mmCIF file of C-alpha atoms and ligand atoms in Angstrom:
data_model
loop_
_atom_site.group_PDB
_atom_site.id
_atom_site.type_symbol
_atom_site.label_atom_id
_atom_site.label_comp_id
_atom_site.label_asym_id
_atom_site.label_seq_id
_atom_site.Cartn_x
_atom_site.Cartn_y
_atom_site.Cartn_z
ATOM 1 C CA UNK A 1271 -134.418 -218.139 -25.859
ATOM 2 C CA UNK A 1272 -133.077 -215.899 -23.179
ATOM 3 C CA UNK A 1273 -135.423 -214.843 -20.459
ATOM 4 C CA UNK A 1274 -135.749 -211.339 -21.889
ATOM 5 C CA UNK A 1275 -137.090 -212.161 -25.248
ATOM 6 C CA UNK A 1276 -139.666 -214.165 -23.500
ATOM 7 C CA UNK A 1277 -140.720 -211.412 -21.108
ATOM 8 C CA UNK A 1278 -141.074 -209.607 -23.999
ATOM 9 C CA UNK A 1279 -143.111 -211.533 -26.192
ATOM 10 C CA UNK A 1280 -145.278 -212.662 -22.980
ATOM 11 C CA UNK A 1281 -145.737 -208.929 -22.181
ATOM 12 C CA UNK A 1282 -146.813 -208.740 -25.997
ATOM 13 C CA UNK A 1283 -149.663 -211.130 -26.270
ATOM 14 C CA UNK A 1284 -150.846 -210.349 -23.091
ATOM 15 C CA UNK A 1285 -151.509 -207.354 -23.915
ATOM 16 C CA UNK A 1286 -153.396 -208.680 -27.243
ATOM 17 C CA UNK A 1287 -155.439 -210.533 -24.951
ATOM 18 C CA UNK A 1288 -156.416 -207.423 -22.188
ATOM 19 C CA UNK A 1289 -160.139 -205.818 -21.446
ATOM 20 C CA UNK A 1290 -159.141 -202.554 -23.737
ATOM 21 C CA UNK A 1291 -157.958 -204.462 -27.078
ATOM 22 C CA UNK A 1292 -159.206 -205.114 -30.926
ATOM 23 C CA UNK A 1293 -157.183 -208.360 -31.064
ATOM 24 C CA UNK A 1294 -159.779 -209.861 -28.089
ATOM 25 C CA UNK A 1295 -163.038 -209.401 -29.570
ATOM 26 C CA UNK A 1296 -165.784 -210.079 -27.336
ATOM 27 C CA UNK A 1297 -168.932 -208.992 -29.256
ATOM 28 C CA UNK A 1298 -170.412 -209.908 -33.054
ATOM 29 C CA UNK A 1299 -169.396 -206.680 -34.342
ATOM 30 C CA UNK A 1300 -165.823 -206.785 -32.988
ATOM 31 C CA UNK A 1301 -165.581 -210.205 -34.124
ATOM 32 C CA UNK A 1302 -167.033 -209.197 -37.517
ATOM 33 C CA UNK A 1303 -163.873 -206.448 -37.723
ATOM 34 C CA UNK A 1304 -161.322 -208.892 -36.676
ATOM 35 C CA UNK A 1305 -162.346 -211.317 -39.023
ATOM 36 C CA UNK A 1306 -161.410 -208.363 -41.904
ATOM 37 C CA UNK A 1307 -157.924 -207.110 -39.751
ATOM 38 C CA UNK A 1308 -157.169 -211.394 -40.364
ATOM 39 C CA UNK A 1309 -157.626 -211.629 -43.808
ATOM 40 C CA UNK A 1310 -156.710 -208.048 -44.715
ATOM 41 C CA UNK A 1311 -153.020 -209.433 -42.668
ATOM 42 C CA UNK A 1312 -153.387 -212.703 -45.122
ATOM 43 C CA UNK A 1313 -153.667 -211.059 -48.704
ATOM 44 C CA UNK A 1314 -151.418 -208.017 -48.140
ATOM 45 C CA UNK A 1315 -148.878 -210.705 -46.006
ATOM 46 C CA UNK A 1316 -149.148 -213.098 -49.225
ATOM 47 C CA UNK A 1317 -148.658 -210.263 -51.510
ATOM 48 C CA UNK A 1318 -145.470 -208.609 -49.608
ATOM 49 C CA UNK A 1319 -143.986 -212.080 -49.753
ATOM 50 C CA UNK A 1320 -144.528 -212.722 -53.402
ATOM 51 C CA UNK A 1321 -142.820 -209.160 -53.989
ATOM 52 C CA UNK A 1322 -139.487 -210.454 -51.859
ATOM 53 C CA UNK A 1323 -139.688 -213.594 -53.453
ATOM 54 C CA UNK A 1324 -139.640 -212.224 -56.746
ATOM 55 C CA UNK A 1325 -137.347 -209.157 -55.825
ATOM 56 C CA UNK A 1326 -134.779 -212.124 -54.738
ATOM 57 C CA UNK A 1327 -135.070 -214.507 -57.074
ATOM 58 C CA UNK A 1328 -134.497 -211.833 -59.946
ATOM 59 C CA UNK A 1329 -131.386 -210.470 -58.244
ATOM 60 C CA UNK A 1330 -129.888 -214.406 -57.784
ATOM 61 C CA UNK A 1331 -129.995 -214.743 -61.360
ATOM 62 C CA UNK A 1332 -128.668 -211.818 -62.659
ATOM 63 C CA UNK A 1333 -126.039 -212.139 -59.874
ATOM 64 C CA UNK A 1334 -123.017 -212.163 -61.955
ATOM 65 C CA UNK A 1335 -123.835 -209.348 -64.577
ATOM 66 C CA UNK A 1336 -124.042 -206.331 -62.390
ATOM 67 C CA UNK A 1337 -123.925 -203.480 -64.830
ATOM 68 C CA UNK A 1338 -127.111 -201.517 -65.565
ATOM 69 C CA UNK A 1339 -127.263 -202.400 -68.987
ATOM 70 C CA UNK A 1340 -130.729 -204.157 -68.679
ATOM 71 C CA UNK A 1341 -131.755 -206.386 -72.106
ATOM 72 C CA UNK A 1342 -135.594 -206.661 -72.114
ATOM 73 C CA UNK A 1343 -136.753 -208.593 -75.020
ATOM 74 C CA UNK A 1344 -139.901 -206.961 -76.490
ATOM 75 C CA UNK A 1345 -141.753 -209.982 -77.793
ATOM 76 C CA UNK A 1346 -140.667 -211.897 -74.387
ATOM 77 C CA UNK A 1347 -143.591 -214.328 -73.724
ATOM 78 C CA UNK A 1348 -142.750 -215.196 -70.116
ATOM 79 C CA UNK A 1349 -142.287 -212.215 -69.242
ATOM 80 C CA UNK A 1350 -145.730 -210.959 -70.488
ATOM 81 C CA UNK A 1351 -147.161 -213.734 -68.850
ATOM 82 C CA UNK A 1352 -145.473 -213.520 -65.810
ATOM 83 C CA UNK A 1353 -146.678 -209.569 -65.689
ATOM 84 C CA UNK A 1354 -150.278 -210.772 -66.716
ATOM 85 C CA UNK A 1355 -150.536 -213.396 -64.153
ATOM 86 C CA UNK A 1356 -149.202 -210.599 -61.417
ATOM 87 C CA UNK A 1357 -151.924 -208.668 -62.152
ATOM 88 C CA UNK A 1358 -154.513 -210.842 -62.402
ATOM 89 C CA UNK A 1359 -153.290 -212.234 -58.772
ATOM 90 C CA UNK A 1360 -153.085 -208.415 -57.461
ATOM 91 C CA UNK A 1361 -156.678 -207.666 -58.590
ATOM 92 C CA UNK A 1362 -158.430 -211.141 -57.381
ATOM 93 C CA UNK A 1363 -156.472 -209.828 -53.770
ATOM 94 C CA UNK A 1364 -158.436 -206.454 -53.906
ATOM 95 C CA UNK A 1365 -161.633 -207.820 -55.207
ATOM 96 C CA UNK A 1366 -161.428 -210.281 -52.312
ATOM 97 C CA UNK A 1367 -160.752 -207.080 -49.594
ATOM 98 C CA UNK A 1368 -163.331 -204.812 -51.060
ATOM 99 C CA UNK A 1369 -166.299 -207.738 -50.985
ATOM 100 C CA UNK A 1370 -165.406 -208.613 -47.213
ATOM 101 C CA UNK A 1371 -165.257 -204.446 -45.853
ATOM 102 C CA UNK A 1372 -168.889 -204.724 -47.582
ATOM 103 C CA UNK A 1373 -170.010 -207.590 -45.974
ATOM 104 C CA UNK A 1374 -168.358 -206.313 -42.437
ATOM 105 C CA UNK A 1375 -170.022 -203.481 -43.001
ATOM 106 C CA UNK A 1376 -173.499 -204.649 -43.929
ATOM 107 C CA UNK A 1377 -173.083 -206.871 -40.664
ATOM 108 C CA UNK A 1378 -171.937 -203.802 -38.703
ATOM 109 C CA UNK A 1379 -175.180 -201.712 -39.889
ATOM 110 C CA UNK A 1380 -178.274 -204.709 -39.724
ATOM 111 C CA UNK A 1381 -179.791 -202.749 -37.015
ATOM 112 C CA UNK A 1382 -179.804 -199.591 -38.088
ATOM 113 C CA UNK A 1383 -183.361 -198.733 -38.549
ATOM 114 C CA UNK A 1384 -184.043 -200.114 -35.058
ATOM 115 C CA UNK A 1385 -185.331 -197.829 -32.159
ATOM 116 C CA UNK A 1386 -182.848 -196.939 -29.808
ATOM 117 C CA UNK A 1387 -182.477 -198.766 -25.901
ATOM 118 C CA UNK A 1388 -179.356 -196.066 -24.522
ATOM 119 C CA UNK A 1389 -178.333 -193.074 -25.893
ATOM 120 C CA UNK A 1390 -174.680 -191.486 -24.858
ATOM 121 C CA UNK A 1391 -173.809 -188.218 -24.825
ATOM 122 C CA UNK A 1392 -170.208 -187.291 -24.458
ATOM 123 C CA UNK A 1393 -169.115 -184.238 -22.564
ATOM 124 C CA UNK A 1394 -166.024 -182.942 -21.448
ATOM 125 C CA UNK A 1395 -164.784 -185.385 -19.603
ATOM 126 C CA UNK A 1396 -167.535 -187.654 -18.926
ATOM 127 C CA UNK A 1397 -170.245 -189.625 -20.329
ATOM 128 C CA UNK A 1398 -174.097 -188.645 -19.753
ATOM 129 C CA UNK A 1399 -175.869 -192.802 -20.333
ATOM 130 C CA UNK A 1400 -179.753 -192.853 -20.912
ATOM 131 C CA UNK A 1401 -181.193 -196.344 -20.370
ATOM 132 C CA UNK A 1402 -185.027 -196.240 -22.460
ATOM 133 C CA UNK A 1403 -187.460 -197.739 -19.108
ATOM 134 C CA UNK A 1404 -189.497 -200.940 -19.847
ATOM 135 C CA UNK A 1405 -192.328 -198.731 -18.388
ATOM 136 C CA UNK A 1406 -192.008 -195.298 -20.306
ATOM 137 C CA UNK A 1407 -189.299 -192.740 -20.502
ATOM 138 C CA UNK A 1408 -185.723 -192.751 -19.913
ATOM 139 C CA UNK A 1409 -183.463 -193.685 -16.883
ATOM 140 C CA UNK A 1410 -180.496 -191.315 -16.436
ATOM 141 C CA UNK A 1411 -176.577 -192.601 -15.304
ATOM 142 C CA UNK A 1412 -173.540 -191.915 -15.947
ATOM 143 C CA UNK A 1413 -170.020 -193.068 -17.089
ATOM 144 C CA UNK A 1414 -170.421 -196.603 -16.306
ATOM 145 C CA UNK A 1415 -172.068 -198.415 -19.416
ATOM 146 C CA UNK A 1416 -174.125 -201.432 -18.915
ATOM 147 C CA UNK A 1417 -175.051 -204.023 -21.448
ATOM 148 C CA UNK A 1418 -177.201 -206.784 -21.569
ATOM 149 C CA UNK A 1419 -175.413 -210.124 -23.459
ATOM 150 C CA UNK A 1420 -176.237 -211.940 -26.652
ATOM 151 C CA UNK A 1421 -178.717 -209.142 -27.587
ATOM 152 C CA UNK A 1422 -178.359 -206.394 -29.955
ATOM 153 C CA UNK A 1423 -178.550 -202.993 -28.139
ATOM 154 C CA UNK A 1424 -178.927 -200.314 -30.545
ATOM 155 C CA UNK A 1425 -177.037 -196.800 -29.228
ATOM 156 C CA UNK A 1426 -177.453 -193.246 -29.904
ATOM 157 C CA UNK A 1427 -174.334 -191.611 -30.084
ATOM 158 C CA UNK A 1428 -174.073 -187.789 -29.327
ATOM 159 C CA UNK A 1429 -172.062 -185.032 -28.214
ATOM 160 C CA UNK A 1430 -173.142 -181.803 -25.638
ATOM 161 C CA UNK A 1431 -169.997 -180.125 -26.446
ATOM 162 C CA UNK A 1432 -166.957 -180.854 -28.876
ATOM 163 C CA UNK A 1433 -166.229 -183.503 -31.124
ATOM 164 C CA UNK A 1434 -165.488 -186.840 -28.767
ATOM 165 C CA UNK A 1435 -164.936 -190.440 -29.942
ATOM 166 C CA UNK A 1436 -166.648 -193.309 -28.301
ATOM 167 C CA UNK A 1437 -164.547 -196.718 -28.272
ATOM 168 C CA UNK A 1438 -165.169 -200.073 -26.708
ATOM 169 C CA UNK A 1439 -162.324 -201.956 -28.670
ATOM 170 C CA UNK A 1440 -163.663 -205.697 -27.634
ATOM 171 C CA UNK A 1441 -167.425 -204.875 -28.262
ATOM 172 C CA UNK A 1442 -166.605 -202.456 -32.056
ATOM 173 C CA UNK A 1443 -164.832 -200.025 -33.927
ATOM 174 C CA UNK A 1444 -165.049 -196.411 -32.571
ATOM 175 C CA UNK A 1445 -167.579 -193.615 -33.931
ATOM 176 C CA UNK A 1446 -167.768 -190.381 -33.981
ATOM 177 C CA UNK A 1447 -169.694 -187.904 -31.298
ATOM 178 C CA UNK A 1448 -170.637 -185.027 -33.368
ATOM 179 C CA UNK A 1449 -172.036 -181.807 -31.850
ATOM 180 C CA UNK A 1450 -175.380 -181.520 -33.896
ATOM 181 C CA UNK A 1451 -175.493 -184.729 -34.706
ATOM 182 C CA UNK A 1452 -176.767 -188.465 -33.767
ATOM 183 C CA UNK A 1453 -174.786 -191.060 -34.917
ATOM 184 C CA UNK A 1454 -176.029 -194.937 -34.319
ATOM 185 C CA UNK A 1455 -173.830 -197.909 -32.920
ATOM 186 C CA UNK A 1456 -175.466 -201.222 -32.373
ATOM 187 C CA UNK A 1457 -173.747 -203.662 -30.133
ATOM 188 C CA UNK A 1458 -173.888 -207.365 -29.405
ATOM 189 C CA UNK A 1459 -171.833 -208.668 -26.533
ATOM 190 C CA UNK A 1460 -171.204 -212.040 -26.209
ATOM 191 C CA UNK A 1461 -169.595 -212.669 -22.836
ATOM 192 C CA UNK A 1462 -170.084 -211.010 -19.720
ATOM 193 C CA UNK A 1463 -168.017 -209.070 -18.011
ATOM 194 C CA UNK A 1464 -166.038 -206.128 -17.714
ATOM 195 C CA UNK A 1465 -164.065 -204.174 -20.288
ATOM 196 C CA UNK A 1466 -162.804 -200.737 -20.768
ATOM 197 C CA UNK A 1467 -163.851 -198.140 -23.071
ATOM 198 C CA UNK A 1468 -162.086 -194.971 -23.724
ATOM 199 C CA UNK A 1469 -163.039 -191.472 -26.077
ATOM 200 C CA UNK A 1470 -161.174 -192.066 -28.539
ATOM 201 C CA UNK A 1471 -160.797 -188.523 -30.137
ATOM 202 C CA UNK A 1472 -158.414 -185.316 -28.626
ATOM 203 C CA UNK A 1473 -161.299 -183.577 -27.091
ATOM 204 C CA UNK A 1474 -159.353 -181.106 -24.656
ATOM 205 C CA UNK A 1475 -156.966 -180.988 -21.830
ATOM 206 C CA UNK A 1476 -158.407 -183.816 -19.886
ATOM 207 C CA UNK A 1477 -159.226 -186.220 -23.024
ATOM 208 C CA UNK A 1478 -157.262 -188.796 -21.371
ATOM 209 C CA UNK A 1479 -158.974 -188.940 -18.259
ATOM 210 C CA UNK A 1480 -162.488 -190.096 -20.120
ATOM 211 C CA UNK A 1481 -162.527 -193.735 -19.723
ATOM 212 C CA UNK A 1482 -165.877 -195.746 -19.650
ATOM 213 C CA UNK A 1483 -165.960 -198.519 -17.460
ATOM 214 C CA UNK A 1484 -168.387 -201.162 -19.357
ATOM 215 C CA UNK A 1485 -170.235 -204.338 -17.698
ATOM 216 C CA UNK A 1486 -171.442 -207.061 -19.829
ATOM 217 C CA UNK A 1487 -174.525 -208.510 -17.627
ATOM 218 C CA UNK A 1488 -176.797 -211.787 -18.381
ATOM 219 C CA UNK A 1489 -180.063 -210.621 -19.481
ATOM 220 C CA UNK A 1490 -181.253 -211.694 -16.332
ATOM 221 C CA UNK A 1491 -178.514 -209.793 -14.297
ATOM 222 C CA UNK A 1492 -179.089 -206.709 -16.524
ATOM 223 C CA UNK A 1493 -182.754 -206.362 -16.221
ATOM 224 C CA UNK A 1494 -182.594 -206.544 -11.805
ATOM 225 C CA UNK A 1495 -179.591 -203.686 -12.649
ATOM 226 C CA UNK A 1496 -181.915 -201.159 -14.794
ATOM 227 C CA UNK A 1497 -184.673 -201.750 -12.349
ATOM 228 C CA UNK A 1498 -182.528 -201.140 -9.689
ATOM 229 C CA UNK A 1499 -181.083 -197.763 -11.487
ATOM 230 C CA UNK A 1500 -184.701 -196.446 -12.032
ATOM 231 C CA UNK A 1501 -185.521 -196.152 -8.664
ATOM 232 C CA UNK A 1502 -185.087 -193.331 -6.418
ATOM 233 C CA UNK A 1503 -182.578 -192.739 -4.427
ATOM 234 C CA UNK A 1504 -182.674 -194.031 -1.061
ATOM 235 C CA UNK A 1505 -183.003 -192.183 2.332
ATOM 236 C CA UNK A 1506 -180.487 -190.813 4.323
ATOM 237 C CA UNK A 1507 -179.762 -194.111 7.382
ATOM 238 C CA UNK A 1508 -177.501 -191.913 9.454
ATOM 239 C CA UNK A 1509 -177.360 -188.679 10.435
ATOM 240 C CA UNK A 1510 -174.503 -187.715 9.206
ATOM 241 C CA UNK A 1511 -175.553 -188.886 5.144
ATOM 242 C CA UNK A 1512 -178.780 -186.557 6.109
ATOM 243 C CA UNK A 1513 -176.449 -183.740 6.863
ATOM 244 C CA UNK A 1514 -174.716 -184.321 3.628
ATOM 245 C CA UNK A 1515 -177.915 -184.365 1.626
ATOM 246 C CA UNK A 1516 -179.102 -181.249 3.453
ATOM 247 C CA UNK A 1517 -175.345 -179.968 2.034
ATOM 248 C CA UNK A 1518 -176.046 -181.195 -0.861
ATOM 249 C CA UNK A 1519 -179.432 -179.765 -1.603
ATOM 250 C CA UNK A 1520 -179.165 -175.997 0.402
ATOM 251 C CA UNK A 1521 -175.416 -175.745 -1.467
ATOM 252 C CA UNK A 1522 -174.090 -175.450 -5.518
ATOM 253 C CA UNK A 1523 -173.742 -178.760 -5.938
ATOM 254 C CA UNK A 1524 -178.010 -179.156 -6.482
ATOM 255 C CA UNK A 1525 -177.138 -176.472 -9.592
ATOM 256 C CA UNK A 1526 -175.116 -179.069 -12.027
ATOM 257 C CA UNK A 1527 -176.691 -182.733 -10.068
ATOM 258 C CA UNK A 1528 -179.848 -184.736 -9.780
ATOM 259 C CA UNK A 1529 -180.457 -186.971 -7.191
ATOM 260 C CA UNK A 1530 -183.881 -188.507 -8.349
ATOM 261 C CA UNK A 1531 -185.465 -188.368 -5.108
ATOM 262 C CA UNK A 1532 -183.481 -186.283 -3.118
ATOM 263 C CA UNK A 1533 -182.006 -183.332 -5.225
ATOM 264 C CA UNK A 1534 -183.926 -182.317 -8.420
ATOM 265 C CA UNK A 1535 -182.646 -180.248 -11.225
ATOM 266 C CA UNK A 1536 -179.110 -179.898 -12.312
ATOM 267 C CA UNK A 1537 -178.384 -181.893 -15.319
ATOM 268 C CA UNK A 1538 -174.718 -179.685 -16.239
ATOM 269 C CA UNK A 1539 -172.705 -183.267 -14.097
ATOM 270 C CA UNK A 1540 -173.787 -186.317 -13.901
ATOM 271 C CA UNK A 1541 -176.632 -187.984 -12.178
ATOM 272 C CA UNK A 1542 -175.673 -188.782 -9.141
ATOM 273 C CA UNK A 1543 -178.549 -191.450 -7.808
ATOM 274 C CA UNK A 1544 -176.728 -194.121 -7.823
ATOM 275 C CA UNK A 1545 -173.120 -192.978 -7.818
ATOM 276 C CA UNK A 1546 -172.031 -195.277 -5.402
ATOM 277 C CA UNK A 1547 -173.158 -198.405 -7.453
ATOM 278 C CA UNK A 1548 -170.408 -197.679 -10.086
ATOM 279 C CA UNK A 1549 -167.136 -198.993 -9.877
ATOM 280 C CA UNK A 1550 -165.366 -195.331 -10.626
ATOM 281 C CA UNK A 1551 -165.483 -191.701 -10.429
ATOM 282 C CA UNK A 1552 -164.696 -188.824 -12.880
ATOM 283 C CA UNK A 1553 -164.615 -191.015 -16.180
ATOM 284 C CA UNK A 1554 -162.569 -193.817 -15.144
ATOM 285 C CA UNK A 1555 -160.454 -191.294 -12.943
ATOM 286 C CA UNK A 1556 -160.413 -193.101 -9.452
ATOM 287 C CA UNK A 1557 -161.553 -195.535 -7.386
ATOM 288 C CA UNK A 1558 -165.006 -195.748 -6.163
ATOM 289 C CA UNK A 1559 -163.854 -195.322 -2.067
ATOM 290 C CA UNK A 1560 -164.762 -192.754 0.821
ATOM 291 C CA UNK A 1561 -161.665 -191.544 -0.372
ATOM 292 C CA UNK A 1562 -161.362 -190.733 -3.442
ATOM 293 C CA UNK A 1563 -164.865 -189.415 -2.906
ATOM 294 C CA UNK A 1564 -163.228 -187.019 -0.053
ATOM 295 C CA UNK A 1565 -160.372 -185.848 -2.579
ATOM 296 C CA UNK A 1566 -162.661 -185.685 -5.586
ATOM 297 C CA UNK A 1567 -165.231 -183.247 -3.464
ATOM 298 C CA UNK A 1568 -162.416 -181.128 -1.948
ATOM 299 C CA UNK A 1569 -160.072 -180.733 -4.959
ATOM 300 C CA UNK A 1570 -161.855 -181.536 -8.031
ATOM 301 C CA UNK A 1571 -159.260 -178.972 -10.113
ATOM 302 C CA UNK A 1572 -156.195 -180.769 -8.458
ATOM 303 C CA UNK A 1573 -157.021 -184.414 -9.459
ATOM 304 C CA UNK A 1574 -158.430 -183.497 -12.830
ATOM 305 C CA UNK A 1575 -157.359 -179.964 -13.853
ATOM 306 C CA UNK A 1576 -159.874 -178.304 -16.009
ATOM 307 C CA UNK A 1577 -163.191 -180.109 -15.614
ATOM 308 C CA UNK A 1578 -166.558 -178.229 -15.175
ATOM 309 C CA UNK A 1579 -166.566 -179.230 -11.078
ATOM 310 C CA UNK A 1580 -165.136 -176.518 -9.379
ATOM 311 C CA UNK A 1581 -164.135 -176.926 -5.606
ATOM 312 C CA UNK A 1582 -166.873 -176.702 -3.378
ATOM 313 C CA UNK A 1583 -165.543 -175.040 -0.496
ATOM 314 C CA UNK A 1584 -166.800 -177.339 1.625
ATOM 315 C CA UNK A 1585 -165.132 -177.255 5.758
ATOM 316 C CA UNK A 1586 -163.781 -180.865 6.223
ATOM 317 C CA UNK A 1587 -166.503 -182.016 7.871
ATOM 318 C CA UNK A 1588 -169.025 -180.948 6.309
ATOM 319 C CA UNK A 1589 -167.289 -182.618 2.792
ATOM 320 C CA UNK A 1590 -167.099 -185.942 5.151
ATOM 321 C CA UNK A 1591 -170.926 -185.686 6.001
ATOM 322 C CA UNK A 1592 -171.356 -184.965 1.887
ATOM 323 C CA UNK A 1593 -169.176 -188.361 1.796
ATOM 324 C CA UNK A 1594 -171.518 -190.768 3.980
ATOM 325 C CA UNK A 1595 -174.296 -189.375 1.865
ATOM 326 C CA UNK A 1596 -172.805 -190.276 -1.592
ATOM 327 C CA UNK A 1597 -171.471 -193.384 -1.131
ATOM 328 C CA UNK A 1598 -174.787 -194.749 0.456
ATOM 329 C CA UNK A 1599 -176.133 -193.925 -2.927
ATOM 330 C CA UNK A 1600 -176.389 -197.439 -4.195
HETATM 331 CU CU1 CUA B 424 -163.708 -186.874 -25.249
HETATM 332 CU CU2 CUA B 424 -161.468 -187.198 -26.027
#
């Protein structure tokens, strides 16, 4: 094998094996589906080969009378047998494929009359999260989706403005969000750490740029996370983050952001309480770094052309004091 081949190939399954793929499922429902991409592979492989087989063996023995004249004997009995046993072969394949999509699915919808623990609403381009709180009501974050492991978490799946898709290939299959409409998921993640979701349906110019980072977290890990999301935000420890926050709160941005805390109100962006906690900004769309943060704040429209944030018109160093603010959100 040349070296070219093997790049190749090696480029090949390691993609099969990444944190955004089907073929590495990490979670009972994704394992559930690959079970059913397997054996759907097996019968229809089995069946294409039988075909070839077949197609080749009849043309081998006919090989020297190549005229069209075919003879079919009508009263044949191997060939009515052979056609009999086809069939029977063809439907035992289906019969097999239809029972295991039923049992998949059965296993996909077990939870189903469960109450929900998040609920997701998609929006263009980002993704509003809802954690339900151990002690009442709901925790709001945004486009970074934590899970807790080897628990079912049952998710409400909705849309604020078109028709989005949400996708975590190595947790489940995709689902609709439907304006209008709430649509269930339930997922079961069996190893921590981090993969990559991504909307999964053309949902405007900047569809591609709506990524969802996801952490799987021990139970443990996960419960000191939500309790750490629910609280406030913290105080300003310099004076430049409490210019920023006075920025923050005297200026638009307070219109479309809440700050639990700090800034009450705007619920048209994301919650910004702990923004500095995730890993990325705008959907997946850059790095979590002073930054970033900088370039996102002072040219929204050139990074991500068409998104709700406009510019904010900000003097540089006032968007710098806005900057020490944010990222001390933790
Ligand atoms: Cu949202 Cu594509």
């Amino acid at each position: 094998m040349t070296r070219r081949p093997a790049t190749a190939l090696a480029l090949l399954l390691g993609g099969c094996a990444g944190r955004q793929s089907v073929l590495n499922p990490l979670a009972d429902q994704a394992s559930a589906l690959h079970g059913l991409l397997n054996l759907m592979l097996m019968v229809c492989g089995v069946a294409y080969l039988l075909v070839l087989l077949f197609l080749g063996w009849a043309l081998w023995r006919n090989r020297r009378r190549l005229t069209d004249e075919v003879e079919v004997e009508p009263n044949d009995r191997g060939l009515k047998l052979g056609l009999g046993a086809w069939a029977g072969i063809m439907t035992l394949g289906i019969a097999v494929l239809i029972a295991a999509s039923f049992l998949v699915d059965r296993t996909l919808a077990q939870h189903d009359r469960a109450a929900a623990d998040i609920r997701v609403t998609g929006h263009q381009w980002w993704w509003r999260l809802e954690y339900r709180d151990p002690a009442g009501g709901w925790i709001e974050t945004a486009n970074e989706l934590h899970l807790p492991a080897n628990r079912p978490t049952r998710i409400e799946i909705r849309s604020a403005d078109v028709i989005h898709s949400f996708w975590i290939p190595n947790l489940s299959g995709k689902i609709d969000m439907i304006p209008g409409r709430t649509n269930h998921l339930t997922l079961t993640p069996r190893q921590p750490g981090w993969v990559r979701g991504q909307c999964a349906e053309f949902c405007g110019a900047q569809h591609a740029k709506m990524a969802l980072d996801v952490k799987v977290d021990t139970p443990e890990d996960f419960a000191a996370w939500l309790a750490g999301q629910a609280r406030p935000a913290a105080a300003p420890s310099s004076p430049a983050a409490a210019r920023g926050l006075d920025l923050i709160a005297s200026g638009t941005c307070a219109s479309c952001h809440t700050i639990r805390g700090a800034v009450g109100g705007g619920r048209a962006g994301p919650d910004l309480t702990h923004l500095a906690s995730r890993r990325s900004l705008a959907a997946g769309t850059l790095p979590m770094t002073r930054g970033a943060l900088g370039g996102w704040i002072a040219q929204p429209q050139a990074l991500k052309p068409g998104a709700e944030m406009p510019a904010t018109g900000l003097a540089p160093d006032e968007t710098l004091a806005v900057v020490s603010y944010l990222e001390s959100l933790r």
